[in-house]
Amino acid sequence: MNAYPLAGLRAVVTGGASGIGHAVARLLDAQGAAVAVLDLDPAGTPDTITALRADVADDTSVREAVAAAAAALGGIDILVNNAGIGAAGTVEDNPDDQWHTVLDVNLLGVVRTTRAALPHLRRSEHPAVVNICSIAATAGLPQRALYSASKGAVLSLTLAMAADHVREGIRVNCVNPGTVDTPWVARLLDAAADPEAERAALGARQPTGRLVSADEVAAAVVYLASPAAASVTGTALAVDGGMAGLRLRPAGT
Ligand SMILES: NC(=O)c1ccc[n+]([C@@H]2O[C@H](COP(=O)([O-])OP(=O)(O)OC[C@H]3O[C@@H](n4cnc5c(N)ncnc54)[C@H](O)[C@@H]3O)[C@@H](O)[C@H]2O)c1
C-alpha cells in the first residue's frame, strides 16, 4: 500500500517500540518518511528507524530525545503521541499516586512531547500531530475510571491544540482505537481467569466481532499525518470495529 506517500517527511513516534506505536513507525517508514521512535525501551526497533530512549513522564528526557530526533532526521514534520499505560478499577479503586502516574504518562506525556516538538513543527511545510486516544474517551467502559479520564483529557487537548495552532498551519487530530490486539492486550488476557473467554468477550463487544489490528490503527494514523489530510484538523477518527457509533439488535432478530 502506498496511498499516502510521505517521502521527505520526518516523523517522531512515542511508545514506538511495541504494539500500535511499532505498527505506526513501520508504516511511516514504509511510506517513505524518516522515523524516530522515542520509548522507555526502544530495543527491537528496525535498523531503518532511529531508536531513542525517552520517558514521556520526564520533561528533561523528552526535550533531549526530541532534540536528538530532530538532529538525526533533519527536522520534524509529524509527531505521533502514542506512549500510554493502562489502569483498571472504578473511581474507588486507584490511589492518588496511581492517578498521578497515569495522568503523567497519558496526558502530560502528550503535553511535554508536543511542547518540545512545536518549534520544529513550525519550520515544517506539512506539520501534523496525531494523538492516540481511545474508545474509552467516548464510551463508558466498566473498570476504567482513571484510564478513561486520561483519554478524555487527551481528546479535549487534541481539540484545544487544533484550535491554538490551526493558523500556524499545524494540524492536530486523534485516533480512537477500540480494543487492539497488542502486547498490552495480551498482558490483560494472560492475567484473566479464562484468557480465551476474555478475548471472545472483548471481540464480541465490537460490532465487527473481533479485535482491531495494530496495522489498522496505523493506517488511520498515517492518513491523518499525511498531506492527503491537509483539510482535516480537530477530529477524532474511530478505529473501533463500530463500537462507538453502532447500536445493533441481537444477532438473528
Ligand atoms: N491496545 C489497545 O486495545 C488500545 C486501545 C485504545 C488505545 N490504546 C492506546 O494506544 C497506545 C499504545 O498502546 P499499545 O496497546 O500499543 O501498548 P503497548 O504496551 O504494546 O506499547 C506501549 C509502548 O509505550 C511505551 N511506553 C510506556 N510508557 C512510556 C513512557 N513513560 N515513555 C516512553 N514510552 C513509554 C512502552 O515501552 C511500549 O513500547 C496507548 O496510548 C494506549 O492507551 C490502546
XYZ file of C-alpha atoms and ligand atoms in Angstrom:
297
model
C 0.000 0.000 0.000
C 1.337 3.433 -0.830
C -1.840 5.503 -0.659
C -0.256 8.262 1.379
C 3.366 8.764 0.286
C 5.470 10.529 2.899
C 8.839 10.847 1.146
C 10.818 13.769 2.542
C 8.811 13.983 5.770
C 10.290 13.324 9.210
C 8.261 11.645 11.944
C 8.600 11.039 15.690
C 6.568 8.281 17.367
C 6.443 7.965 21.158
C 5.992 4.467 22.541
C 7.036 3.225 19.119
C 8.746 0.024 20.264
C 5.588 -2.046 20.799
C 2.037 -2.585 19.619
C 0.297 0.341 17.922
C 3.367 2.598 18.034
C 5.536 -0.076 16.444
C 2.997 -0.579 13.639
C 2.777 3.199 13.114
C 6.568 3.596 12.976
C 6.884 0.723 10.494
C 4.128 2.054 8.223
C 5.519 5.622 8.290
C 8.909 4.121 7.358
C 7.355 2.041 4.571
C 5.611 5.146 3.188
C 8.991 6.859 2.829
C 9.165 9.009 5.961
C 12.320 9.246 8.076
C 11.231 7.971 11.504
C 12.473 8.196 15.092
C 10.989 6.169 17.920
C 11.051 7.505 21.493
C 10.436 4.741 24.016
C 11.323 3.657 27.551
C 12.804 0.562 25.921
C 13.441 1.100 22.187
C 15.156 -2.303 21.738
C 13.826 -4.181 18.731
C 13.294 -1.086 16.593
C 14.136 -1.897 12.939
C 17.524 -0.659 11.663
C 15.888 1.793 9.259
C 14.304 3.665 12.194
C 16.171 5.874 14.700
C 15.686 4.440 18.201
C 15.938 6.805 21.185
C 15.378 6.051 24.843
C 12.964 8.515 26.452
C 10.463 8.704 29.286
C 7.470 10.891 28.376
C 6.875 11.355 32.117
C 10.187 13.257 32.402
C 10.432 16.699 30.772
C 14.237 16.708 30.504
C 14.231 13.253 28.931
C 11.597 14.346 26.390
C 13.394 17.573 25.476
C 16.710 15.770 24.981
C 15.132 12.976 22.917
C 13.099 15.346 20.716
C 16.231 17.431 20.086
C 18.177 14.260 19.246
C 15.398 13.105 16.917
C 15.293 16.466 15.123
C 19.085 16.368 14.717
C 19.062 12.786 13.425
C 16.162 13.346 10.997
C 16.999 16.934 9.984
C 13.738 18.290 11.456
C 10.277 17.109 12.492
C 7.104 17.250 10.368
C 4.969 14.604 12.092
C 4.525 13.836 15.791
C 2.587 10.760 16.891
C 1.844 10.844 20.627
C 1.233 7.162 21.306
C 3.023 6.226 24.564
C 0.489 5.240 27.187
C -0.184 2.967 30.139
C -3.335 1.354 31.472
C -5.181 1.232 34.767
C -8.102 -0.899 35.904
C -10.680 -0.048 38.521
C -13.638 2.091 39.465
C -13.257 5.579 40.918
C -12.921 3.922 44.350
C -10.034 1.672 43.434
C -6.991 3.669 42.362
C -4.925 5.563 44.958
C -3.884 9.158 44.285
C -0.326 8.214 43.355
C -1.641 5.905 40.595
C -3.830 8.723 39.269
C -0.778 10.982 39.145
C 1.337 8.296 37.434
C -1.185 7.506 34.696
C -2.067 11.141 34.001
C 1.651 11.963 33.970
C 2.228 9.494 31.106
C -1.050 9.503 29.162
C -1.873 13.233 29.369
C 1.242 15.154 30.356
C 3.313 12.919 28.078
C 1.372 14.400 25.161
C 1.867 17.905 26.544
C 5.618 17.514 27.036
C 6.357 15.897 23.689
C 4.204 18.324 21.715
C 5.713 21.308 23.558
C 9.222 20.109 22.712
C 8.321 19.361 19.074
C 6.414 22.583 18.278
C 9.473 24.719 17.375
C 10.408 22.040 14.821
C 6.827 21.607 13.553
C 6.655 25.390 12.949
C 9.537 25.052 10.489
C 7.782 22.255 8.550
C 5.756 22.720 5.361
C 3.416 19.843 6.313
C 3.222 19.742 10.112
C 0.845 17.310 11.814
C 0.259 15.898 15.280
C -1.688 12.674 15.801
C -2.603 11.643 19.342
C -3.533 8.067 20.159
C -6.680 8.436 22.226
C -9.219 5.627 22.852
C -12.807 4.414 22.706
C -12.552 4.992 26.467
C -12.770 8.742 25.748
C -16.199 8.477 24.084
C -17.907 5.447 25.695
C -18.245 4.471 29.328
C -16.329 1.233 29.872
C -16.522 -0.672 33.175
C -13.456 -0.702 35.437
C -11.631 2.016 33.515
C -12.303 5.232 35.521
C -8.723 6.512 35.618
C -7.741 5.336 32.132
C -10.928 6.844 30.641
C -10.331 10.162 32.410
C -6.807 10.270 30.971
C -8.031 9.596 27.423
C -10.988 12.005 27.739
C -8.413 14.647 28.582
C -6.370 13.687 25.501
C -9.482 14.120 23.323
C -10.173 17.603 24.727
C -6.490 18.532 24.479
C -6.494 17.445 20.835
C -9.337 19.870 20.063
C -7.741 22.723 22.037
C -4.340 22.236 20.370
C -6.001 22.063 16.948
C -7.595 25.466 17.623
C -4.425 27.022 19.005
C -2.214 26.006 16.094
C -4.511 25.985 13.045
C -3.373 29.449 11.970
C 0.222 28.258 12.086
C -0.748 25.506 9.668
C -0.214 22.764 12.262
C -2.962 20.118 12.190
C -3.855 18.152 15.324
C -6.091 15.076 15.268
C -6.543 11.915 17.273
C -7.333 8.285 16.584
C -9.682 6.417 18.919
C -8.920 2.700 18.753
C -11.249 0.076 20.152
C -9.606 -2.981 21.711
C -6.465 -3.663 19.681
C -4.507 -6.907 19.520
C -1.206 -5.669 21.010
C 1.215 -6.885 23.705
C -0.749 -4.665 26.138
C -3.970 -6.590 25.496
C -2.034 -9.884 25.503
C -0.895 -8.999 29.045
C -4.524 -8.319 30.048
C -5.641 -11.614 28.551
C -2.810 -13.510 30.291
C -3.958 -12.067 33.606
C -7.598 -13.084 33.078
C -9.008 -16.170 34.800
C -10.077 -17.512 31.380
C -7.999 -15.795 28.632
C -9.961 -17.352 25.736
C -13.310 -16.267 27.208
C -11.891 -12.790 27.857
C -10.652 -12.482 24.249
C -14.068 -13.607 22.979
C -15.849 -11.065 25.221
C -13.589 -8.211 24.080
C -14.050 -9.208 20.421
C -17.825 -9.521 20.778
C -18.002 -6.011 22.309
C -17.023 -4.641 18.887
C -19.733 -4.932 16.215
C -17.222 -6.424 13.755
C -16.886 -9.288 16.251
C -13.105 -9.215 16.562
C -10.226 -7.201 17.950
C -8.762 -4.375 15.869
C -5.239 -4.951 14.486
C -2.367 -2.570 15.183
C -1.883 -2.207 11.405
C -5.484 -0.987 11.040
C -4.817 1.745 13.602
C -1.517 2.609 11.893
C -3.284 3.127 8.548
C -5.571 5.734 10.135
C -2.632 7.463 11.825
C -0.659 7.636 8.573
C -3.651 9.123 6.747
C -4.113 11.850 9.382
C -0.361 12.534 9.433
C -0.082 12.823 5.657
C -0.575 15.878 3.415
C -3.612 14.000 1.994
C -5.416 15.092 5.184
C -4.446 18.761 4.757
C -8.031 19.916 5.469
C -8.521 17.601 8.451
C -7.861 19.051 11.893
C -9.604 18.799 15.268
C -11.120 15.387 14.500
C -11.232 12.046 16.297
C -11.118 9.094 13.913
C -12.565 5.945 15.495
C -10.889 2.649 14.520
C -13.018 0.517 16.775
C -14.967 -2.022 14.719
C -18.070 0.183 15.053
C -18.015 0.192 18.852
C -18.586 3.924 19.368
C -21.175 4.538 16.696
C -23.340 1.461 16.168
C -26.332 0.114 18.111
C -27.123 -3.381 16.802
C -30.108 -5.576 17.514
C -29.219 -9.008 18.922
C -27.984 -11.375 16.182
C -30.851 -13.140 14.386
C -33.550 -10.635 15.378
N -4.283 -1.888 22.854
C -5.474 -1.308 22.921
O -6.519 -2.000 22.958
C -5.608 0.180 22.896
C -6.881 0.724 22.683
C -7.037 2.100 22.659
C -5.934 2.924 22.848
N -4.712 2.383 23.052
C -3.596 3.298 23.253
O -2.596 3.015 22.293
C -1.326 3.359 22.834
C -0.380 2.183 22.638
O -0.950 1.031 23.235
P -0.409 -0.444 22.910
O -1.555 -1.339 23.123
O 0.337 -0.439 21.638
O 0.594 -0.615 24.174
P 1.965 -1.426 24.358
O 2.080 -1.611 25.837
O 2.043 -2.608 23.461
O 3.059 -0.372 23.874
C 3.233 0.847 24.572
C 4.654 1.357 24.334
O 4.760 2.607 25.053
C 5.992 2.605 25.762
N 5.875 3.471 26.937
C 5.099 3.269 28.037
N 5.307 4.252 28.929
C 6.231 5.088 28.369
C 6.872 6.277 28.820
N 6.634 6.785 30.039
N 7.740 6.884 27.996
C 8.022 6.352 26.777
N 7.464 5.217 26.305
C 6.586 4.605 27.107
C 6.229 1.150 26.136
O 7.603 0.903 26.415
C 5.736 0.422 24.895
O 6.770 0.262 23.934
C -1.565 3.769 24.284
O -1.644 5.189 24.369
C -2.916 3.164 24.596
O -3.602 3.870 25.608
C -4.518 1.022 23.087
